[in-house]
mmCIF file of C-alpha atoms in Angstrom:
data_model
loop_
_atom_site.group_PDB
_atom_site.id
_atom_site.type_symbol
_atom_site.label_atom_id
_atom_site.label_comp_id
_atom_site.label_asym_id
_atom_site.label_seq_id
_atom_site.Cartn_x
_atom_site.Cartn_y
_atom_site.Cartn_z
ATOM 1 C CA GLU A 935 -23.524 -24.426 -17.382
ATOM 2 C CA ALA A 936 -26.796 -25.287 -15.606
ATOM 3 C CA GLY A 937 -27.494 -22.846 -12.798
ATOM 4 C CA GLY A 938 -28.638 -25.698 -10.601
ATOM 5 C CA ALA A 939 -25.255 -26.458 -9.039
ATOM 6 C CA VAL A 940 -25.661 -26.596 -5.276
ATOM 7 C CA LEU A 941 -22.957 -24.763 -3.351
ATOM 8 C CA GLY A 942 -21.251 -26.705 -0.609
ATOM 9 C CA ARG A 943 -21.265 -25.324 2.921
ATOM 10 C CA SER A 944 -17.784 -23.782 2.697
ATOM 11 C CA ALA A 945 -18.619 -22.146 -0.631
ATOM 12 C CA GLU A 946 -21.802 -20.738 0.864
ATOM 13 C CA LYS A 947 -19.806 -19.361 3.760
ATOM 14 C CA LEU A 948 -17.244 -17.860 1.386
ATOM 15 C CA PHE A 949 -19.856 -16.048 -0.683
ATOM 16 C CA SER A 950 -21.557 -14.690 2.428
ATOM 17 C CA LEU A 951 -18.356 -13.032 3.687
ATOM 18 C CA SER A 952 -18.591 -9.264 3.704
ATOM 19 C CA GLY A 953 -16.454 -6.460 5.098
ATOM 20 C CA LEU A 954 -12.832 -5.426 5.488
ATOM 21 C CA PHE A 955 -9.888 -7.380 6.833
ATOM 22 C CA ALA A 956 -6.125 -7.129 6.489
ATOM 23 C CA VAL A 957 -3.455 -9.456 5.134
ATOM 24 C CA TYR A 958 0.320 -9.393 5.401
ATOM 25 C CA LYS A 959 1.984 -8.646 2.075
ATOM 26 C CA PRO A 960 5.546 -9.976 1.927
ATOM 27 C CA LYS A 961 8.409 -8.370 0.020
ATOM 28 C CA GLY A 962 8.524 -9.459 -3.629
ATOM 29 C CA PRO A 963 5.096 -9.956 -5.149
ATOM 30 C CA THR A 964 2.897 -7.080 -6.327
ATOM 31 C CA SER A 965 -0.203 -6.213 -4.309
ATOM 32 C CA ALA A 966 -2.329 -7.536 -7.190
ATOM 33 C CA ALA A 967 -0.479 -10.882 -7.130
ATOM 34 C CA VAL A 968 -1.080 -11.224 -3.381
ATOM 35 C CA LEU A 969 -4.775 -10.587 -3.919
ATOM 36 C CA ASN A 970 -4.949 -13.150 -6.729
ATOM 37 C CA LEU A 971 -3.234 -15.767 -4.582
ATOM 38 C CA LEU A 972 -5.667 -15.080 -1.733
ATOM 39 C CA LYS A 973 -8.600 -15.408 -4.139
ATOM 40 C CA GLU A 974 -7.264 -18.692 -5.556
ATOM 41 C CA ARG A 975 -6.783 -20.129 -2.077
ATOM 42 C CA LEU A 976 -10.311 -19.281 -0.982
ATOM 43 C CA LEU A 977 -11.959 -20.583 -4.149
ATOM 44 C CA ALA A 978 -9.932 -23.794 -3.971
ATOM 45 C CA GLU A 979 -10.909 -24.328 -0.337
ATOM 46 C CA ALA A 980 -14.568 -23.743 -1.252
ATOM 47 C CA GLY A 981 -14.236 -26.200 -4.139
ATOM 48 C CA VAL A 982 -15.423 -23.616 -6.643
ATOM 49 C CA GLN A 983 -14.369 -24.184 -10.241
ATOM 50 C CA THR A 984 -13.279 -20.901 -11.750
ATOM 51 C CA ASN A 985 -14.382 -20.376 -15.293
ATOM 52 C CA GLU A 986 -11.915 -18.052 -17.042
ATOM 53 C CA ASN A 987 -14.570 -15.954 -18.790
ATOM 54 C CA LYS A 988 -16.744 -15.560 -15.730
ATOM 55 C CA ARG A 989 -13.857 -15.077 -13.328
ATOM 56 C CA ASN A 990 -14.947 -11.566 -12.283
ATOM 57 C CA LYS A 991 -18.401 -12.673 -11.235
ATOM 58 C CA VAL A 992 -17.041 -15.384 -8.998
ATOM 59 C CA LEU A 993 -15.806 -13.550 -5.903
ATOM 60 C CA LYS A 994 -15.882 -9.841 -5.170
ATOM 61 C CA ILE A 995 -12.579 -8.902 -3.608
ATOM 62 C CA GLY A 996 -10.303 -5.863 -3.806
ATOM 63 C CA HIS A 997 -7.557 -4.068 -1.891
ATOM 64 C CA GLY A 998 -7.433 -0.619 -0.335
ATOM 65 C CA GLY A 999 -4.158 0.762 -1.673
ATOM 66 C CA THR A 1000 -1.131 -0.649 -3.477
ATOM 67 C CA LEU A 1001 2.085 -1.435 -1.673
ATOM 68 C CA ASP A 1002 5.119 -1.527 -4.007
ATOM 69 C CA SER A 1003 6.347 -5.034 -4.730
ATOM 70 C CA ALA A 1004 9.568 -4.311 -2.779
ATOM 71 C CA ALA A 1005 7.527 -3.226 0.262
ATOM 72 C CA ALA A 1006 5.931 -5.387 2.964
ATOM 73 C CA GLY A 1007 3.186 -4.978 5.527
ATOM 74 C CA VAL A 1008 -0.530 -4.357 5.933
ATOM 75 C CA LEU A 1009 -2.728 -4.678 2.860
ATOM 76 C CA VAL A 1010 -6.400 -3.972 3.556
ATOM 77 C CA VAL A 1011 -8.759 -6.275 1.669
ATOM 78 C CA GLY A 1012 -12.455 -5.790 0.982
ATOM 79 C CA ILE A 1013 -14.689 -8.762 0.309
ATOM 80 C CA GLY A 1014 -18.350 -8.759 -0.790
ATOM 81 C CA LYS A 1015 -19.984 -5.443 0.141
ATOM 82 C CA GLY A 1016 -16.723 -4.497 1.827
ATOM 83 C CA THR A 1017 -15.272 -3.660 -1.596
ATOM 84 C CA LYS A 1018 -17.384 -0.478 -1.532
ATOM 85 C CA MET A 1019 -15.576 0.647 1.626
ATOM 86 C CA LEU A 1020 -12.095 0.536 0.131
ATOM 87 C CA GLY A 1021 -12.216 4.163 -1.008
ATOM 88 C CA THR A 1022 -12.151 5.350 2.585
ATOM 89 C CA MET A 1023 -9.070 3.199 3.186
ATOM 90 C CA LEU A 1024 -7.219 4.898 0.334
ATOM 91 C CA ALA A 1025 -7.853 8.337 1.751
ATOM 92 C CA GLY A 1026 -7.243 7.416 5.390
ATOM 93 C CA SER A 1027 -4.044 7.561 7.389
ATOM 94 C CA LYS A 1028 -1.240 5.038 7.116
ATOM 95 C CA LYS A 1029 1.910 4.332 9.113
ATOM 96 C CA TYR A 1030 5.232 3.151 7.710
ATOM 97 C CA THR A 1031 8.691 2.265 8.886
ATOM 98 C CA ALA A 1032 11.242 3.108 6.201
ATOM 99 C CA ILE A 1033 14.980 2.569 5.978
ATOM 100 C CA GLY A 1034 16.808 5.170 3.909
ATOM 101 C CA LEU A 1035 20.330 5.042 2.515
ATOM 102 C CA LEU A 1036 22.346 8.256 2.319
ATOM 103 C CA GLY A 1037 24.764 9.029 -0.508
ATOM 104 C CA LYS A 1038 23.022 7.202 -3.359
ATOM 105 C CA ALA A 1039 20.106 8.066 -5.617
ATOM 106 C CA THR A 1040 18.294 5.620 -7.912
ATOM 107 C CA ASP A 1041 15.875 6.136 -10.798
ATOM 108 C CA THR A 1042 13.045 4.368 -8.939
ATOM 109 C CA LEU A 1043 13.908 6.084 -5.612
ATOM 110 C CA ASP A 1044 14.234 2.637 -4.025
ATOM 111 C CA ALA A 1045 16.667 -0.290 -3.909
ATOM 112 C CA THR A 1046 15.213 -1.919 -7.036
ATOM 113 C CA GLY A 1047 16.427 0.881 -9.328
ATOM 114 C CA LYS A 1048 19.636 1.856 -11.118
ATOM 115 C CA VAL A 1049 22.012 4.143 -9.210
ATOM 116 C CA THR A 1050 21.875 7.571 -10.873
ATOM 117 C CA GLU A 1051 23.995 9.609 -8.467
ATOM 118 C CA GLU A 1052 26.470 9.178 -5.612
ATOM 119 C CA LYS A 1053 27.436 11.898 -3.141
ATOM 120 C CA PRO A 1054 29.400 12.119 0.117
ATOM 121 C CA TYR A 1055 27.308 11.934 3.286
ATOM 122 C CA ASP A 1056 29.873 11.652 6.110
ATOM 123 C CA GLN A 1057 29.365 15.293 7.132
ATOM 124 C CA ILE A 1058 25.736 14.609 8.116
ATOM 125 C CA THR A 1059 24.945 14.305 11.819
ATOM 126 C CA LYS A 1060 21.907 12.885 13.583
ATOM 127 C CA GLY A 1061 20.997 16.464 14.511
ATOM 128 C CA ASP A 1062 21.068 17.555 10.853
ATOM 129 C CA LEU A 1063 18.687 14.777 9.950
ATOM 130 C CA GLU A 1064 16.299 15.526 12.814
ATOM 131 C CA ASN A 1065 16.234 19.234 11.891
ATOM 132 C CA VAL A 1066 15.443 18.489 8.250
ATOM 133 C CA LEU A 1067 12.542 16.210 9.210
ATOM 134 C CA GLN A 1068 10.713 19.208 10.703
ATOM 135 C CA LYS A 1069 10.296 20.612 7.169
ATOM 136 C CA PHE A 1070 8.299 17.570 6.110
ATOM 137 C CA ILE A 1071 5.658 17.563 8.847
ATOM 138 C CA GLY A 1072 2.162 18.931 8.221
ATOM 139 C CA ASP A 1073 0.630 19.827 4.864
ATOM 140 C CA ILE A 1074 3.416 19.719 2.288
ATOM 141 C CA MET A 1075 3.762 19.580 -1.489
ATOM 142 C CA GLN A 1076 5.223 16.400 -2.956
ATOM 143 C CA VAL A 1077 6.227 15.356 -6.468
ATOM 144 C CA PRO A 1078 5.255 11.683 -6.967
ATOM 145 C CA PRO A 1079 7.982 9.331 -8.274
ATOM 146 C CA LEU A 1080 8.250 8.759 -12.031
ATOM 147 C CA TYR A 1081 8.216 5.021 -11.433
ATOM 148 C CA SER A 1082 4.755 4.759 -9.965
ATOM 149 C CA ALA A 1083 1.275 3.385 -10.525
ATOM 150 C CA LEU A 1084 -0.003 6.857 -11.410
ATOM 151 C CA LYS A 1085 -1.298 7.012 -14.953
ATOM 152 C CA LYS A 1086 -0.814 9.098 -18.053
ATOM 153 C CA ASP A 1087 -3.308 8.510 -20.883
ATOM 154 C CA GLY A 1088 -4.464 5.362 -19.138
ATOM 155 C CA GLU A 1089 -1.011 3.785 -18.816
ATOM 156 C CA ARG A 1090 1.022 3.481 -15.651
ATOM 157 C CA LEU A 1091 4.025 5.806 -15.526
ATOM 158 C CA SER A 1092 6.229 2.853 -14.515
ATOM 159 C CA THR A 1093 5.166 0.965 -17.673
ATOM 160 C CA LEU A 1094 6.022 3.967 -19.870
ATOM 161 C CA MET A 1095 9.378 4.426 -18.118
ATOM 162 C CA LYS A 1096 10.278 0.763 -18.596
ATOM 163 C CA ARG A 1097 9.513 1.107 -22.311
ATOM 164 C CA GLY A 1098 12.039 3.933 -22.380
ATOM 165 C CA GLU A 1099 9.495 6.645 -23.143
ATOM 166 C CA ALA A 1100 10.122 10.159 -21.890
ATOM 167 C CA VAL A 1101 7.833 10.836 -18.965
ATOM 168 C CA GLU A 1102 7.175 14.286 -17.554
ATOM 169 C CA PRO A 1103 7.120 14.361 -13.766
ATOM 170 C CA LYS A 1104 3.641 14.948 -12.363
ATOM 171 C CA PRO A 1105 3.205 18.384 -10.764
ATOM 172 C CA PRO A 1106 3.691 18.611 -6.992
ATOM 173 C CA ARG A 1107 0.511 17.849 -5.094
ATOM 174 C CA PRO A 1108 -0.588 18.465 -1.527
ATOM 175 C CA VAL A 1109 -0.062 15.584 0.902
ATOM 176 C CA ARG A 1110 -0.287 15.376 4.678
ATOM 177 C CA VAL A 1111 2.273 14.126 7.188
ATOM 178 C CA TYR A 1112 0.885 13.678 10.697
ATOM 179 C CA ASN A 1113 4.055 12.378 12.312
ATOM 180 C CA LEU A 1114 7.635 11.853 11.261
ATOM 181 C CA SER A 1115 10.443 10.729 13.522
ATOM 182 C CA LEU A 1116 13.963 9.351 13.309
ATOM 183 C CA GLN A 1117 14.267 5.922 14.943
ATOM 184 C CA HIS A 1118 17.893 5.016 14.175
ATOM 185 C CA PHE A 1119 20.850 6.712 12.573
ATOM 186 C CA GLN A 1120 23.748 4.502 11.595
ATOM 187 C CA PRO A 1121 25.289 6.174 8.551
ATOM 188 C CA PRO A 1122 24.667 5.596 5.711
ATOM 189 C CA LEU A 1123 21.403 4.090 6.991
ATOM 190 C CA PHE A 1124 18.581 5.899 8.779
ATOM 191 C CA THR A 1125 15.203 4.577 9.933
ATOM 192 C CA LEU A 1126 12.056 6.694 9.890
ATOM 193 C CA ASP A 1127 8.579 6.248 11.293
ATOM 194 C CA VAL A 1128 6.038 8.059 9.124
ATOM 195 C CA GLU A 1129 2.332 8.610 9.563
ATOM 196 C CA CYS A 1130 0.727 10.147 6.496
ATOM 197 C CA GLY A 1131 -2.515 10.628 4.578
ATOM 198 C CA GLY A 1132 -3.598 9.238 1.203
ATOM 199 C CA GLY A 1133 -1.514 9.518 -1.981
ATOM 200 C CA PHE A 1134 1.747 9.938 -0.074
ATOM 201 C CA TYR A 1135 4.984 8.390 -1.362
ATOM 202 C CA VAL A 1136 7.549 7.457 1.271
ATOM 203 C CA ARG A 1137 10.106 6.975 -1.538
ATOM 204 C CA SER A 1138 9.730 10.628 -2.520
ATOM 205 C CA LEU A 1139 10.077 11.683 1.119
ATOM 206 C CA VAL A 1140 13.379 9.802 1.505
ATOM 207 C CA SER A 1141 14.690 11.280 -1.752
ATOM 208 C CA ASP A 1142 13.620 14.804 -0.744
ATOM 209 C CA ILE A 1143 15.292 14.433 2.665
ATOM 210 C CA GLY A 1144 18.534 13.538 0.864
ATOM 211 C CA LYS A 1145 18.292 16.676 -1.277
ATOM 212 C CA GLU A 1146 17.583 18.877 1.754
ATOM 213 C CA LEU A 1147 20.770 17.526 3.343
ATOM 214 C CA SER A 1148 22.762 18.477 0.202
ATOM 215 C CA THR A 1149 23.429 14.840 -0.574
ATOM 216 C CA CYS A 1150 21.068 12.196 -1.961
ATOM 217 C CA ALA A 1151 19.147 9.269 -0.512
ATOM 218 C CA THR A 1152 17.171 6.256 -1.629
ATOM 219 C CA MET A 1153 14.729 3.991 0.172
ATOM 220 C CA GLN A 1154 16.159 0.605 1.094
ATOM 221 C CA GLU A 1155 13.168 -0.950 2.814
ATOM 222 C CA LEU A 1156 9.547 -0.115 3.488
ATOM 223 C CA THR A 1157 7.016 -1.710 5.829
ATOM 224 C CA ARG A 1158 3.444 -0.497 6.216
ATOM 225 C CA THR A 1159 2.658 -0.977 9.891
ATOM 226 C CA LYS A 1160 -0.867 0.454 9.921
ATOM 227 C CA GLN A 1161 -3.591 1.361 7.463
ATOM 228 C CA GLY A 1162 -6.718 2.982 8.857
ATOM 229 C CA PRO A 1163 -7.516 1.002 12.008
ATOM 230 C CA PHE A 1164 -5.662 -2.133 10.820
ATOM 231 C CA THR A 1165 -2.243 -2.802 12.352
ATOM 232 C CA LEU A 1166 0.469 -5.207 11.285
ATOM 233 C CA GLU A 1167 0.805 -6.904 14.692
ATOM 234 C CA GLU A 1168 -2.847 -7.286 15.493
ATOM 235 C CA HIS A 1169 -4.800 -7.657 12.290
ATOM 236 C CA ALA A 1170 -2.683 -8.710 9.301
ATOM 237 C CA LEU A 1171 -3.337 -12.343 8.400
ATOM 238 C CA HIS A 1172 -0.262 -14.223 7.231
ATOM 239 C CA GLU A 1173 -0.542 -16.723 4.413
ATOM 240 C CA ASP A 1174 -1.125 -19.735 6.693
ATOM 241 C CA LYS A 1175 -4.315 -18.046 7.918
ATOM 242 C CA TRP A 1176 -5.821 -17.438 4.486
ATOM 243 C CA THR A 1177 -8.767 -19.735 5.135
ATOM 244 C CA ILE A 1178 -12.494 -19.093 5.008
ATOM 245 C CA ASP A 1179 -12.889 -19.599 8.777
ATOM 246 C CA GLU A 1180 -9.940 -17.388 9.744
ATOM 247 C CA ILE A 1181 -11.169 -14.607 7.469
ATOM 248 C CA ALA A 1182 -14.724 -14.921 8.826
ATOM 249 C CA ARG A 1183 -13.309 -14.586 12.341
ATOM 250 C CA SER A 1184 -11.169 -11.637 11.309
ATOM 251 C CA LEU A 1185 -14.129 -9.877 9.650
ATOM 252 C CA GLU A 1186 -16.120 -10.210 12.860
ATOM 253 C CA HIS A 1187 -13.260 -8.798 14.895
ATOM 254 C CA CYS A 1188 -12.640 -5.970 12.414
ATOM 255 C CA THR A 1189 -16.234 -4.762 12.123
ATOM 256 C CA SER A 1190 -15.862 -3.095 15.530
ATOM 257 C CA LEU A 1191 -12.885 -1.101 14.225
ATOM 258 C CA LEU A 1192 -14.843 0.567 11.456
ATOM 259 C CA PRO A 1193 -17.155 3.563 11.648
ATOM 260 C CA ALA A 1194 -20.811 2.520 11.697
ATOM 261 C CA GLU A 1195 -22.574 2.579 8.340
ATOM 262 C CA PRO A 1196 -24.712 5.717 7.972
ATOM 263 C CA SER A 1197 -28.364 4.623 8.106
ATOM 264 C CA HIS A 1198 -29.489 6.694 5.114
ATOM 265 C CA LYS A 1199 -28.724 5.123 1.760
ATOM 266 C CA LYS A 1200 -26.009 6.957 -0.094
ATOM 267 C CA LEU A 1201 -26.784 8.007 -3.629
ATOM 268 C CA LYS A 1202 -25.296 5.853 -6.354
ATOM 269 C CA THR A 1203 -23.292 8.834 -7.610
ATOM 270 C CA ASP A 1204 -21.068 8.586 -4.538
ATOM 271 C CA HIS A 1205 -19.324 5.585 -6.065
ATOM 272 C CA PRO A 1206 -18.326 6.559 -9.589
ATOM 273 C CA GLY A 1207 -17.101 3.303 -11.100
ATOM 274 C CA GLU A 1208 -14.208 1.429 -9.563
ATOM 275 C CA THR A 1209 -12.352 2.657 -6.510
ATOM 276 C CA ALA A 1210 -9.152 4.392 -7.532
ATOM 277 C CA VAL A 1211 -6.065 2.514 -6.377
ATOM 278 C CA SER A 1212 -3.511 4.693 -4.672
ATOM 279 C CA CYS A 1213 0.038 3.823 -3.830
ATOM 280 C CA GLU A 1214 2.250 3.841 -0.829
#
């Protein structure tokens, strides 16, 4: 445990990395699992032995807002001092492409859940759907899904639900939708482009659209195409680019996307503890 271990050049470079960049999260793993894999890769490349007990001290890294495991797309990552900037990512705007399925509802509001209701949908036209979308643009109230990362008494609602405990829905809360448009309509499937603010659930939107149409709907697929200034096409590093050099290059490129740091030092009280993690 002598503190005299000399860091190799790649380890030195890794520990000097600071800022925000974006990775591509595939469908399947949780956002936390993607972050852990990224961390493992970087530490392995740097030749750093991770000591279980001291794991947290090793590399400061965090993400700027959970994507459900079934969802894919942009996941913003903060490294070094960049971890302090993740809060702004949570609150900022995001863009999604979502595929909804008419006529079925599930307990999770997405394709991973159990079907709880089936209703006819053949009477619904493209025009009906487009008209209903107008009701969901602007500042609206939204009830978050029961299966979510939101917490009750320190435990995730999804964990409580899976244990079979009765969970009260959270009260509706204000959310913001900047843009909402219908891309395709091929019943029972419809594709939406959504641009929204922080704390918004696309799953709830799809479910609410189904109810407004006097049927039901569930989300089949979700891709986050943009988060803050980071886009899927331009900025999201795929797994083959999870190297120290690629991330260093990406951090350089991404610094220009971010608002300049205010020169005056912010008071410590501006960062109470850990950054809250929001959800899609």
